[in-house]
Amino acid sequence: KNEVEQSPQNLTAQEGEFITINCSYSVGISALHWLQQHPGGGIVSLFMLSSGKKKHGRLIATINIQEKHSSLHITASHPRDSAVYICAVRETSGSRLTFGEGTQLTVNP
Amino acid sequence: NAGVTQTPKFQVLKTGQSMTLQCAQDMNHEYMSWYRQDPGMGLRLIHYSVGAGITDQGEVPNGYNVSRSTTEDFPLRLLSAAPSQTSVYFCASSYSSGGSYNEQFFGPGTRLTVL
């Protein structure tokens, strides 16, 4: 069983829909990261959080440390949001990141 | 700032050949790492470094060597390429503050094919 599980694996939405991607993990962490990988392959960091909630534009990330769960929300989705979204955790005991397999999001016009 | 740069972007090798994937960052980040990305799997850590002169193994280190002689550079060496090393390789860096590591900055990736 992976230490980091994402759901769903694939998600198709219509433009304008509200989207939620979930991430569950099984280890103690110091931080959780959400990353975006575009079709061209480049990976960018969206959020790093250790508690509560962060918002950037139409993106919102939340984390519940007690339940070992995080969600990434996209409001008013747009075709340019189509990408793979990756959750990663940094364990309390070290410096390394452990990654989920990613969620492929497709937003249709 | 150029951020994290990787060369080459694409490479084709024959089984048994050796080569070095280059990674450099100009942000004075202490932490640098190499990952491989394969279909159906998450990014997997090959080697990492928490500062110049310090390296350590990640999840999948076999067949790869690294060194960190400067803060800026973190090359990954394939000693004797095998088809199982066909993958996309990403280098990443991050800085630490207050004993914690911060967001990761990724290079554009190197697509390697071993025939």
Short mmCIF file of C-alpha atoms in Angstrom, two decimals:
data_model
loop_
_atom_site.label_atom_id
_atom_site.label_comp_id
_atom_site.label_asym_id
_atom_site.label_seq_id
_atom_site.Cartn_x
_atom_site.Cartn_y
_atom_site.Cartn_z
CA LYS A 1 0.00 0.00 0.00
CA ASN A 2 1.37 3.42 -0.95
CA GLU A 3 2.04 5.84 1.85
CA VAL A 4 0.26 8.51 -0.21
CA GLU A 5 -3.03 7.70 -1.94
CA GLN A 6 -4.82 10.06 -4.29
CA SER A 7 -8.37 9.91 -5.58
CA PRO A 8 -9.70 9.91 -8.14
CA GLN A 9 -7.00 8.72 -10.54
CA ASN A 10 -8.79 10.38 -13.46
CA LEU A 11 -11.34 13.16 -13.46
CA THR A 12 -13.23 14.75 -16.34
CA ALA A 13 -15.22 17.92 -15.77
CA GLN A 14 -17.09 20.56 -17.74
CA GLU A 15 -15.83 24.11 -17.74
CA GLY A 16 -17.13 25.99 -14.73
CA GLU A 17 -17.52 22.97 -12.45
CA PHE A 18 -16.17 22.82 -8.91
CA ILE A 19 -13.46 20.16 -8.64
CA THR A 20 -12.09 18.28 -5.64
CA ILE A 21 -9.03 16.03 -5.59
CA ASN A 22 -8.26 14.06 -2.44
CA CYS A 23 -5.03 12.90 -0.84
CA SER A 24 -4.69 10.52 2.11
CA TYR A 25 -1.44 9.56 3.78
CA SER A 26 -0.39 7.08 6.44
CA VAL A 27 2.70 8.61 8.05
CA GLY A 28 3.38 11.54 10.34
CA ILE A 29 4.26 14.57 8.26
CA SER A 30 5.82 17.98 8.65
CA ALA A 31 4.30 19.32 5.42
CA LEU A 32 2.13 18.37 2.46
CA HIS A 33 2.70 19.64 -1.07
CA TRP A 34 0.36 19.96 -4.03
CA LEU A 35 2.05 20.05 -7.43
CA GLN A 36 0.80 20.54 -10.97
CA GLN A 37 2.28 18.82 -14.01
CA HIS A 38 1.20 20.14 -17.40
CA PRO A 39 1.06 18.06 -20.59
CA GLY A 40 4.47 19.42 -21.57
CA GLY A 41 5.88 17.70 -18.49
CA GLY A 42 6.97 20.62 -16.34
CA ILE A 43 6.15 20.40 -12.62
CA VAL A 44 5.29 23.45 -10.52
CA SER A 45 4.56 23.75 -6.84
CA LEU A 46 1.04 24.97 -6.04
CA PHE A 47 0.90 24.79 -2.26
CA MET A 48 2.86 23.70 0.74
CA LEU A 49 0.84 23.40 3.92
CA SER A 50 1.11 21.91 7.37
CA SER A 51 -2.26 22.96 8.79
CA GLY A 52 -5.52 24.65 7.89
CA LYS A 53 -6.20 26.08 4.48
CA LYS A 54 -4.47 28.06 1.75
CA LYS A 55 -5.96 29.86 -1.23
CA HIS A 56 -4.39 31.12 -4.43
CA GLY A 57 -6.74 32.47 -7.05
CA ARG A 58 -9.25 29.72 -7.90
CA LEU A 59 -7.25 27.05 -6.07
CA ILE A 60 -7.85 26.10 -2.44
CA ALA A 61 -5.93 23.49 -0.46
CA THR A 62 -7.00 22.15 2.92
CA ILE A 63 -5.43 19.69 5.31
CA ASN A 64 -6.73 17.77 8.32
CA ILE A 65 -3.71 16.52 10.26
CA GLN A 66 -5.75 14.34 12.63
CA GLU A 67 -7.45 12.52 9.75
CA LYS A 68 -4.26 12.47 7.60
CA HIS A 69 -6.17 13.90 4.67
CA SER A 70 -5.86 16.84 2.29
CA SER A 71 -8.04 18.17 -0.50
CA LEU A 72 -7.31 20.39 -3.49
CA HIS A 73 -10.28 22.33 -4.79
CA ILE A 74 -10.58 24.22 -8.06
CA THR A 75 -13.44 26.66 -8.38
CA ALA A 76 -14.88 27.69 -11.77
CA SER A 77 -12.68 25.19 -13.59
CA HIS A 78 -11.26 26.07 -16.99
CA PRO A 79 -9.72 23.96 -19.79
CA ARG A 80 -6.30 25.41 -18.94
CA ASP A 81 -6.59 23.66 -15.54
CA SER A 82 -6.22 20.34 -17.38
CA ALA A 83 -3.10 18.75 -15.91
CA VAL A 84 -1.90 16.07 -13.53
CA TYR A 85 -2.17 17.11 -9.89
CA ILE A 86 0.26 15.44 -7.52
CA CYS A 87 0.19 15.23 -3.73
CA ALA A 88 3.46 14.74 -1.83
CA VAL A 89 4.27 14.53 1.87
CA ARG A 90 7.41 15.28 3.80
CA GLU A 91 7.69 12.90 6.73
CA THR A 92 8.30 14.28 10.17
CA SER A 93 11.45 12.18 10.50
CA GLY A 94 13.31 13.38 7.43
CA SER A 95 13.85 15.64 4.47
CA ARG A 96 12.50 13.43 1.69
CA LEU A 97 9.22 13.74 -0.17
CA THR A 98 6.92 10.79 -0.89
CA PHE A 99 4.61 11.26 -3.86
CA GLY A 100 1.16 10.05 -4.80
CA GLU A 101 0.58 8.72 -8.29
CA GLY A 102 -1.24 11.83 -9.40
CA THR A 103 -4.74 12.71 -10.59
CA GLN A 104 -5.25 13.36 -14.28
CA LEU A 105 -7.76 16.22 -14.64
CA THR A 106 -9.38 17.06 -17.96
CA VAL A 107 -11.67 20.08 -18.18
CA ASN A 108 -13.75 20.24 -21.34
CA PRO A 109 -15.05 23.52 -22.80
CA ASN B 1 17.19 33.66 -11.91
CA ALA B 2 17.23 30.69 -14.26
CA GLY B 3 15.82 28.46 -11.49
CA VAL B 4 16.61 24.77 -11.92
CA THR B 5 18.14 23.79 -15.24
CA GLN B 6 18.67 20.30 -16.62
CA THR B 7 20.57 19.06 -19.63
CA PRO B 8 20.05 17.30 -21.92
CA LYS B 9 16.30 17.42 -22.56
CA PHE B 10 16.35 14.14 -24.48
CA GLN B 11 18.88 11.32 -24.64
CA VAL B 12 19.02 7.90 -26.26
CA LEU B 13 21.59 5.42 -24.98
CA LYS B 14 22.55 1.88 -25.81
CA THR B 15 22.62 -0.72 -23.06
CA GLY B 16 25.92 -0.54 -21.21
CA GLN B 17 26.73 3.06 -22.07
CA SER B 18 27.35 5.58 -19.32
CA MET B 19 26.35 9.21 -19.16
CA THR B 20 25.79 12.12 -16.82
CA LEU B 21 22.57 14.11 -16.46
CA GLN B 22 23.35 17.66 -15.45
CA CYS B 23 21.38 19.72 -12.92
CA ALA B 24 22.12 23.22 -11.72
CA GLN B 25 20.27 25.81 -9.64
CA ASP B 26 21.07 29.44 -9.02
CA MET B 27 18.87 30.01 -5.96
CA ASN B 28 21.48 28.96 -3.36
CA HIS B 29 19.24 26.08 -2.24
CA GLU B 30 20.75 23.59 0.17
CA TYR B 31 18.53 20.66 -0.74
CA MET B 32 18.72 19.03 -4.17
CA SER B 33 17.26 15.77 -5.36
CA TRP B 34 16.83 13.53 -8.37
CA TYR B 35 13.58 11.72 -9.19
CA ARG B 36 12.46 9.38 -11.89
CA GLN B 37 8.91 9.32 -13.21
CA ASP B 38 7.49 6.19 -14.79
CA PRO B 39 3.96 5.61 -16.16
CA GLY B 40 1.50 4.53 -13.46
CA MET B 41 3.90 5.37 -10.64
CA GLY B 42 4.53 8.45 -8.61
CA LEU B 43 7.82 10.29 -8.68
CA ARG B 44 10.46 8.18 -6.98
CA LEU B 45 13.53 9.55 -5.25
CA ILE B 46 16.88 8.33 -6.58
CA HIS B 47 19.42 10.36 -4.59
CA TYR B 48 19.38 13.57 -2.64
CA SER B 49 21.72 16.07 -1.01
CA VAL B 50 21.21 18.39 1.93
CA GLY B 51 24.29 20.46 1.13
CA ALA B 52 27.63 20.53 -0.66
CA GLY B 53 29.64 17.42 0.11
CA ILE B 54 26.63 15.50 1.50
CA THR B 55 24.63 12.98 -0.49
CA ASP B 56 22.35 10.11 0.42
CA GLN B 57 20.37 7.37 -1.24
CA GLY B 58 16.69 7.58 -1.94
CA GLU B 59 14.16 4.94 -2.79
CA VAL B 60 15.69 3.65 -6.06
CA PRO B 61 19.46 4.37 -6.04
CA ASN B 62 20.80 1.26 -7.78
CA GLY B 63 22.62 2.00 -11.03
CA TYR B 64 23.05 5.69 -10.28
CA ASN B 65 25.75 7.80 -8.64
CA VAL B 66 25.71 11.43 -7.54
CA SER B 67 28.12 13.99 -6.17
CA ARG B 68 27.67 17.49 -4.77
CA SER B 69 30.92 19.40 -4.97
CA THR B 70 29.20 22.81 -5.11
CA THR B 71 25.89 24.19 -3.87
CA GLU B 72 24.79 24.87 -7.45
CA ASP B 73 25.42 21.55 -9.20
CA PHE B 74 24.09 18.05 -8.63
CA PRO B 75 24.92 15.70 -11.53
CA LEU B 76 23.42 12.22 -11.83
CA ARG B 77 25.61 9.52 -13.35
CA LEU B 78 24.32 6.37 -15.00
CA LEU B 79 27.15 3.88 -14.70
CA SER B 80 26.03 1.22 -17.20
CA ALA B 81 22.66 2.04 -18.72
CA ALA B 82 19.93 -0.60 -18.75
CA PRO B 83 16.50 -0.58 -20.46
CA SER B 84 14.90 -0.44 -16.98
CA GLN B 85 16.38 3.04 -16.64
CA THR B 86 14.24 4.35 -19.48
CA SER B 87 12.29 7.10 -17.74
CA VAL B 88 11.82 10.83 -17.32
CA TYR B 89 14.26 12.28 -14.81
CA PHE B 90 13.57 15.39 -12.77
CA CYS B 91 15.96 17.38 -10.64
CA ALA B 92 14.54 19.56 -7.86
CA SER B 93 15.80 21.94 -5.21
CA SER B 94 14.45 23.64 -2.12
CA TYR B 95 15.67 25.86 0.67
CA SER B 96 15.42 25.33 4.37
CA SER B 97 14.36 27.78 7.03
CA GLY B 98 14.05 27.17 10.72
CA GLY B 99 15.04 23.54 10.18
CA SER B 100 12.18 22.90 7.75
CA TYR B 101 12.33 22.47 4.00
CA ASN B 102 10.13 24.60 1.78
CA GLU B 103 8.54 24.32 -1.64
CA GLN B 104 10.34 22.33 -4.28
CA PHE B 105 11.46 23.88 -7.56
CA PHE B 106 11.66 21.39 -10.41
CA GLY B 107 13.78 21.34 -13.52
CA PRO B 108 12.15 20.75 -16.92
CA GLY B 109 13.07 17.06 -16.99
CA THR B 110 15.25 14.77 -19.11
CA ARG B 111 13.59 12.06 -21.18
CA LEU B 112 15.98 9.10 -21.35
CA THR B 113 15.56 6.05 -23.55
CA VAL B 114 17.87 3.06 -23.19
CA LEU B 115 17.81 0.63 -26.12
#
